[in-house]
Coordinates of C-alpha atoms and ligand atoms in Angstrom, one line a residue:
X208 CA -25.8 85.4 -23.5
X209 CA -27.4 82.2 -22.1
X210 CA -31.2 82.2 -22.0
X211 CA -33.5 79.7 -20.3
X212 CA -36.8 79.6 -22.3
X213 CA -40.0 78.4 -20.8
X214 CA -43.2 77.6 -22.8
X215 CA -46.6 76.4 -21.6
X216 CA -49.1 78.3 -23.7
X217 CA -51.0 75.3 -25.0
X218 CA -50.5 71.5 -24.6
X219 CA -46.7 71.2 -24.4
X220 CA -44.7 71.9 -21.3
X221 CA -41.3 72.9 -22.6
X222 CA -38.0 74.4 -21.6
X223 CA -34.7 75.0 -23.3
X224 CA -31.3 76.6 -22.9
X225 CA -30.1 78.7 -25.9
X226 CA -26.9 80.6 -26.4
X227 CA -27.0 84.0 -28.1
X228 CA -30.4 83.3 -29.5
X229 CA -29.2 80.6 -31.9
X230 CA -27.3 77.7 -30.4
X231 CA -29.4 75.0 -28.7
X232 CA -27.8 73.6 -25.6
X233 CA -30.9 71.7 -24.5
X234 CA -34.5 71.5 -25.6
X235 CA -36.9 69.4 -23.5
X236 CA -40.7 69.0 -23.9
X237 CA -43.5 67.0 -22.5
X238 CA -46.5 66.7 -24.8
X239 CA -50.0 66.3 -23.5
X240 CA -51.3 64.9 -26.8
X241 CA -52.2 61.5 -25.3
X242 CA -54.1 63.2 -22.4
X243 CA -56.3 65.1 -24.9
X244 CA -56.5 62.5 -27.6
X245 CA -59.7 60.9 -26.4
X246 CA -61.5 64.3 -26.4
X247 CA -60.4 65.1 -30.0
X248 CA -59.0 68.5 -28.9
X249 CA -57.4 70.3 -25.9
X250 CA -59.4 70.4 -22.6
X251 CA -58.1 73.6 -20.9
X252 CA -58.5 72.4 -17.3
X253 CA -56.6 69.2 -18.0
X254 CA -53.9 71.2 -19.8
X255 CA -53.2 73.5 -16.9
X256 CA -53.2 70.7 -14.4
X257 CA -50.7 68.8 -16.4
X258 CA -48.5 71.9 -16.8
X259 CA -48.4 72.2 -13.0
X260 CA -47.2 68.6 -12.7
X261 CA -44.6 68.9 -15.5
X262 CA -43.1 72.3 -15.3
X263 CA -40.6 71.8 -12.5
X264 CA -39.2 68.5 -13.9
X265 CA -39.0 69.9 -17.4
X266 CA -37.1 73.0 -16.4
X267 CA -34.8 70.9 -14.3
X268 CA -34.3 68.5 -17.2
X269 CA -33.5 71.4 -19.6
X270 CA -30.8 72.8 -17.2
X271 CA -29.3 69.5 -16.5
X272 CA -29.2 68.5 -20.2
X273 CA -27.3 71.7 -20.8
X274 CA -25.0 70.9 -17.9
X275 CA -25.8 74.1 -16.2
X276 CA -27.4 75.4 -13.1
X277 CA -29.8 78.4 -12.8
X278 CA -26.9 80.5 -11.7
X279 CA -25.2 80.0 -15.0
X280 CA -28.0 81.5 -17.1
X281 CA -28.2 85.2 -17.9
X282 CA -32.0 85.6 -18.3
X283 CA -35.3 83.7 -18.2
X284 CA -37.6 84.1 -21.2
X285 CA -41.2 82.9 -20.9
X286 CA -44.3 82.9 -23.2
X287 CA -46.7 85.4 -21.8
X288 CA -49.2 85.2 -24.7
X289 CA -51.2 84.3 -26.7
X290 CA -52.6 81.0 -25.5
X291 CA -54.8 79.4 -22.9
X292 CA -54.8 81.6 -19.8
X293 CA -54.7 78.7 -17.4
X294 CA -51.8 77.2 -19.2
X295 CA -49.8 80.4 -19.7
X296 CA -50.0 81.2 -16.1
X297 CA -48.1 78.1 -15.0
X298 CA -45.0 78.8 -17.1
X299 CA -45.2 82.5 -16.2
X300 CA -45.3 81.9 -12.5
X301 CA -42.5 79.4 -12.8
X302 CA -40.4 82.0 -14.6
X303 CA -41.2 84.7 -12.1
X304 CA -40.3 82.4 -9.2
X305 CA -37.0 81.5 -10.8
X306 CA -36.2 85.2 -11.5
X307 CA -36.9 86.2 -8.0
X308 CA -35.0 83.3 -6.4
X309 CA -31.9 83.8 -8.7
X310 CA -32.0 87.5 -9.3
X311 CA -31.9 86.9 -13.1
X312 CA -33.6 89.1 -15.7
X313 CA -37.1 88.1 -16.7
X314 CA -38.4 88.7 -20.2
X315 CA -41.9 88.0 -21.5
X316 CA -42.1 86.6 -25.1
X317 CA -44.9 86.7 -27.7
X318 CA -45.4 83.0 -28.6
X319 CA -46.2 83.8 -32.3
X320 CA -42.9 85.8 -32.7
X321 CA -41.3 82.8 -30.9
X322 CA -42.5 80.6 -33.8
X323 CA -40.8 82.9 -36.3
X324 CA -37.5 82.8 -34.2
X325 CA -37.3 79.1 -34.6
X326 CA -35.7 80.0 -38.0
X327 CA -32.7 81.4 -36.1
X328 CA -31.9 78.2 -34.1
X329 CA -29.4 75.5 -34.8
X330 CA -28.5 72.4 -32.9
X331 CA -24.8 71.7 -32.9
X332 CA -25.6 68.2 -31.7
X333 CA -27.6 67.4 -34.8
X334 CA -25.7 66.0 -37.8
X335 CA -27.2 68.6 -40.1
X336 CA -27.5 71.7 -38.0
X337 CA -29.7 74.7 -38.8
X338 CA -32.6 75.4 -41.0
X339 CA -30.7 75.3 -44.3
X340 CA -29.4 71.8 -44.0
X341 CA -25.8 72.9 -44.4
X342 CA -23.0 71.0 -42.7
X343 CA -21.3 74.1 -41.4
X344 CA -21.1 74.2 -37.7
X345 CA -22.8 77.6 -37.6
X346 CA -25.3 78.0 -40.4
X347 CA -26.1 81.6 -41.5
X348 CA -28.9 83.4 -39.6
X349 CA -31.8 84.5 -41.8
X350 CA -30.7 88.2 -41.8
X351 CA -27.2 87.2 -42.8
X352 CA -28.4 84.8 -45.5
X353 CA -31.1 87.2 -47.0
X354 CA -31.5 90.4 -44.9
X355 CA -34.6 92.2 -43.7
X356 CA -37.4 92.6 -44.5
X357 CA -38.4 89.0 -44.1
X358 CA -41.9 87.5 -44.4
X359 CA -43.0 85.1 -41.7
X360 CA -45.7 82.5 -42.0
X361 CA -46.9 81.2 -38.6
X362 CA -49.3 78.2 -39.0
X363 CA -50.2 76.6 -35.8
X364 CA -53.2 75.1 -33.9
X365 CA -54.4 78.5 -32.9
X366 CA -53.1 80.9 -35.6
X367 CA -52.5 81.4 -39.3
X368 CA -50.6 84.6 -39.7
X369 CA -48.6 86.2 -42.4
X370 CA -46.4 89.0 -41.1
X371 CA -43.5 91.2 -42.3
X372 CA -40.4 91.2 -40.0
X373 CA -38.9 94.6 -40.7
X374 CA -36.1 94.1 -38.2
X375 CA -35.6 92.1 -35.0
X376 CA -38.9 92.2 -32.9
X377 CA -40.6 94.5 -35.4
X378 CA -43.6 92.6 -36.9
X379 CA -46.4 93.8 -39.0
X380 CA -49.3 91.5 -39.7
X381 CA -50.5 91.5 -43.3
X382 CA -52.9 88.5 -43.2
X383 CA -54.6 86.1 -40.9
X384 CA -57.2 83.4 -40.9
X385 CA -60.8 84.7 -40.8
X386 CA -62.1 81.5 -39.1
X387 CA -60.3 78.3 -38.3
X388 CA -56.5 78.2 -37.9
X389 CA -54.7 75.8 -40.4
X390 CA -53.8 73.4 -37.5
X391 CA -57.4 73.5 -36.2
X392 CA -58.6 72.5 -39.7
X393 CA -56.2 69.6 -39.7
X394 CA -57.4 68.5 -36.3
X395 CA -61.1 68.8 -37.2
X396 CA -60.7 67.0 -40.6
X397 CA -58.8 64.2 -38.8
X398 CA -61.6 63.8 -36.3
X399 CA -64.2 63.5 -39.2
X400 CA -62.0 60.8 -40.8
X401 CA -61.6 59.0 -37.5
X402 CA -57.8 59.5 -37.4
X403 CA -57.4 60.9 -33.9
X404 CA -55.6 63.9 -32.4
X405 CA -53.4 65.8 -33.2
X406 CA -54.6 65.6 -36.8
X407 CA -51.7 67.1 -38.7
X408 CA -49.1 64.3 -38.4
X409 CA -51.6 61.5 -39.0
X410 CA -53.1 63.2 -42.0
X411 CA -49.7 63.7 -43.5
X412 CA -48.9 60.0 -43.0
X413 CA -52.1 58.6 -44.5
X414 CA -52.2 61.3 -47.3
X415 CA -49.0 59.8 -48.7
X416 CA -51.0 56.7 -49.6
X417 CA -53.9 58.5 -51.1
X418 CA -55.1 59.2 -54.6
X419 CA -55.4 62.9 -55.4
X420 CA -57.8 62.8 -58.3
X421 CA -60.7 64.5 -56.5
X422 CA -59.6 68.0 -55.4
X423 CA -61.4 69.9 -52.7
X424 CA -62.4 73.7 -53.1
X425 CA -59.9 76.4 -52.1
X426 CA -60.9 79.8 -50.5
X427 CA -58.6 82.4 -52.1
X428 CA -60.3 85.6 -50.7
X429 CA -58.8 87.7 -53.5
X430 CA -57.5 91.2 -52.7
X431 CA -56.4 90.2 -49.2
X432 CA -53.7 88.1 -47.6
X433 CA -56.2 86.5 -45.3
X434 CA -57.1 82.8 -45.2
X435 CA -60.3 80.8 -44.5
X436 CA -60.5 77.1 -43.8
X437 CA -64.1 76.7 -42.6
X438 CA -65.5 76.1 -46.1
X439 CA -62.9 73.4 -46.7
X440 CA -63.9 71.7 -43.4
X441 CA -67.5 71.7 -44.6
X442 CA -66.4 70.2 -47.9
X443 CA -64.6 67.4 -46.0
X444 CA -67.7 66.8 -43.9
X445 CA -69.9 66.4 -47.1
X446 CA -67.4 64.1 -48.8
X447 CA -66.9 62.1 -45.6
X448 CA -70.7 61.6 -45.4
X449 CA -71.1 60.8 -49.1
X450 CA -68.3 58.2 -49.0
X451 CA -69.4 56.5 -45.8
X452 CA -66.4 57.8 -43.8
X453 CA -68.4 59.8 -41.3
X454 CA -70.2 58.7 -39.2
X455 CA -67.8 55.8 -39.1
X456 CA -69.5 52.5 -40.1
X457 CA -69.2 49.3 -38.2
X458 CA -65.6 48.0 -38.7
X459 CA -64.4 51.4 -39.7
X460 CA -64.4 53.3 -43.0
X461 CA -62.6 52.2 -46.2
X462 CA -59.0 53.2 -45.7
X463 CA -58.4 54.0 -49.4
X464 CA -61.3 56.5 -49.3
X465 CA -59.9 58.0 -46.1
X466 CA -56.4 58.3 -47.6
X467 CA -57.7 60.0 -50.8
X468 CA -59.8 62.5 -48.7
X469 CA -56.8 63.2 -46.4
X470 CA -54.6 63.9 -49.5
X471 CA -57.2 66.2 -51.1
X472 CA -57.6 68.1 -47.9
X473 CA -53.8 68.4 -47.3
X474 CA -53.2 69.6 -50.9
X475 CA -56.0 72.2 -50.7
X476 CA -54.5 73.6 -47.4
X477 CA -50.9 73.5 -48.7
X478 CA -51.8 75.0 -52.1
X479 CA -53.6 78.1 -50.7
X480 CA -51.1 78.8 -48.0
X481 CA -48.0 78.3 -50.3
X482 CA -49.5 80.3 -53.2
X483 CA -50.6 83.3 -51.1
X484 CA -47.3 83.3 -49.1
X485 CA -45.2 83.2 -52.2
X486 CA -47.2 86.0 -53.9
X487 CA -47.0 88.1 -50.7
X488 CA -43.3 87.7 -50.7
X489 CA -43.1 89.3 -54.2
X490 CA -45.7 92.0 -53.5
X491 CA -43.9 93.2 -50.4
X492 CA -40.4 92.8 -51.8
X493 CA -39.1 90.6 -48.9
X494 CA -35.7 89.0 -49.1
X495 CA -36.7 85.6 -47.6
X496 CA -39.5 83.7 -45.9
X497 CA -39.3 82.1 -42.4
X498 CA -42.0 79.6 -41.5
X499 CA -43.0 78.2 -38.1
X500 CA -45.8 76.6 -36.1
X501 CA -46.9 73.0 -36.0
X502 CA -48.4 73.0 -39.6
X503 CA -45.0 74.3 -40.9
X504 CA -43.8 70.7 -40.2
X505 CA -46.1 69.5 -43.0
X506 CA -44.0 68.2 -45.9
X507 CA -46.6 68.9 -48.5
X508 CA -46.7 72.6 -47.4
X509 CA -42.9 72.8 -47.3
X510 CA -42.6 71.3 -50.8
X511 CA -45.3 73.6 -52.2
X512 CA -43.8 76.7 -50.7
X513 CA -40.3 75.8 -51.9
X514 CA -41.6 75.2 -55.4
X515 CA -43.6 78.5 -55.6
X516 CA -41.3 80.9 -53.8
X517 CA -38.9 83.1 -55.7
X518 CA -37.0 84.0 -52.5
X519 CA -35.2 81.6 -50.0
X520 CA -37.6 79.7 -47.6
X521 CA -36.1 79.0 -44.2
X522 CA -37.9 76.0 -42.7
X523 CA -36.9 74.9 -39.3
X524 CA -36.7 71.1 -38.7
X525 CA -40.2 69.8 -37.7
X526 CA -39.2 69.5 -34.0
X527 CA -38.7 73.3 -33.9
X528 CA -41.9 74.0 -35.8
X529 CA -44.1 72.6 -33.0
X530 CA -44.2 74.4 -29.6
X531 CA -40.8 74.4 -27.8
X532 CA -38.8 76.3 -25.3
X533 CA -35.8 77.1 -27.6
X534 CA -37.8 79.4 -29.9
X535 CA -38.9 81.3 -26.8
X536 CA -35.3 81.7 -25.6
X537 CA -34.3 82.8 -29.1
X538 CA -37.0 85.5 -29.3
X539 CA -36.2 86.5 -25.7
X540 CA -32.6 87.0 -26.6
X541 CA -33.5 89.5 -29.3
X542 CA -35.8 91.4 -27.0
X543 CA -33.1 91.6 -24.4
X544 CA -30.5 92.8 -26.9
X545 CA -32.9 95.7 -27.7
X546 CA -32.8 96.6 -24.0
X547 CA -36.2 95.2 -23.1
X548 CA -36.9 93.7 -19.7
X549 CA -40.1 92.5 -17.9
X550 CA -41.1 93.3 -14.4
X551 CA -42.8 91.1 -11.9
X552 CA -46.1 92.7 -13.0
X553 CA -45.8 90.8 -16.2
X554 CA -49.2 89.1 -16.8
X555 CA -50.6 86.6 -19.2
X556 CA -52.0 87.9 -22.4
X557 CA -54.2 85.2 -23.9
X558 CA -55.3 87.3 -26.9
X559 CA -51.9 88.8 -28.0
X560 CA -51.5 89.2 -31.8
X561 CA -48.2 88.6 -33.6
X562 CA -47.4 92.3 -33.9
X563 CA -48.0 93.3 -30.3
X564 CA -45.3 93.6 -27.6
X565 CA -45.6 90.8 -25.1
X566 CA -45.2 93.0 -22.0
X567 CA -45.3 96.6 -20.9
X568 CA -41.8 97.9 -20.3
X569 CA -40.7 96.9 -16.8
X570 CA -41.9 99.2 -14.1
X571 CA -39.1 98.1 -11.9
X572 CA -36.1 95.8 -12.4
X573 CA -36.5 92.3 -11.2
Ligands
KG4_711 O1 -47.5 75.2 -33.0 P1 -48.2 74.0 -32.4 O2 -47.3 72.9 -31.9 O3 -49.1 74.5 -31.2 C1 -49.8 75.7 -31.3 O4 -49.2 76.8 -31.0 O5 -51.0 75.6 -31.7 O6 -49.2 73.5 -33.5 C2 -50.0 72.4 -33.3 C3 -50.8 72.1 -34.5 C4 -51.8 71.0 -34.4 O7 -53.1 71.5 -34.9 C5 -51.3 69.9 -35.3 O8 -52.3 69.1 -35.9 C6 -50.5 70.7 -36.3 O9 -49.9 71.7 -35.6 N1 -49.4 69.8 -36.9 C7 -49.4 69.5 -38.2 C8 -48.2 68.7 -38.4 N2 -47.6 68.5 -37.2 C9 -48.4 69.2 -36.3 N3 -50.2 69.9 -39.2 C10 -49.9 69.4 -40.4 N4 -48.8 68.5 -40.7 C11 -48.0 68.2 -39.7 N5 -46.9 67.3 -40.0
ZN712 ZN1 -47.4 77.4 -31.1

């Protein structure tokens, strides 16, 4: 089954063609990072306007890179939530328009479940396909490698969720952030350190040069699988003030101090997330862990989780951790295989949680 996946929930306009929920035929994205950089975060009005400009060329590019036309695909999967309403609606209307024009099946996808499904993807064009780094042409899917139940960790700019995947499409959330999402914490910490937006990649880069001798506090919230990062953000603010990093002095802050603070911050985030995820895996008796979301691209987090986990950790390559259309196509494939379809009454669901269905059952076939 060939699925065209469309994603526009936040600040990436993305589309991809995926075969049988696993094989990437094309995966095209246009990032708005530069557009939002000078504001230090996403400006919703600018995001939706940019999606409107990008969506048609991106979908065209995804089809043409796969050497296909719309008539060749079997279904169109689109993120219907969660995300920014004004951004979601652009991808959703594009998908509906394509479905009506081509007569193809439409399926709404939960973006957070999409992040988990990145663990099923492999790119035959890449020299080391799949999430396991094997050289086999078709790497084993998580349920073949380990079996259900799996634990999934979704750490993105808007969410930090721990959920059980009991079977395909059956998610049960066991933990979440009580305040900032992990990616939001990276972005805010980077802003305090004068490092720009998005914060994650730049903190990872500069942290590699930093001294780790002054650890920052960790919020463990014992007895729950929840997370909290707002206290850590305040600790970064205090240290940035004490060390003359924030507000930035004339000529900029001392870069050794910035690198040390970035490293302490990254280690605190990675330590808490990896420790709690590895413990939850034991407590719930899961057979493996899949990770996704922009922060799952972080090498310190990946190393910490691999070191602590007693079950296999399936970490998609960084390009599949951040928002992309392929993960939406992969999730959509599994919904379709279970017989689900969306109708033209499919609407955006900005507040959807990881365990909720992305759309009501189709009232009428497309
Ligand atoms: O999943 P994503 O692309 O979009 C959302 O659905 O939110 O995640 C974006 C977030 C941003 O906050 C960004 O700073 C963070 O992921 N991020 C990283 C890294 N790459 C992206 N955080 C830590 N380390 C990275 N290497
Ligand atoms: Zn995302």
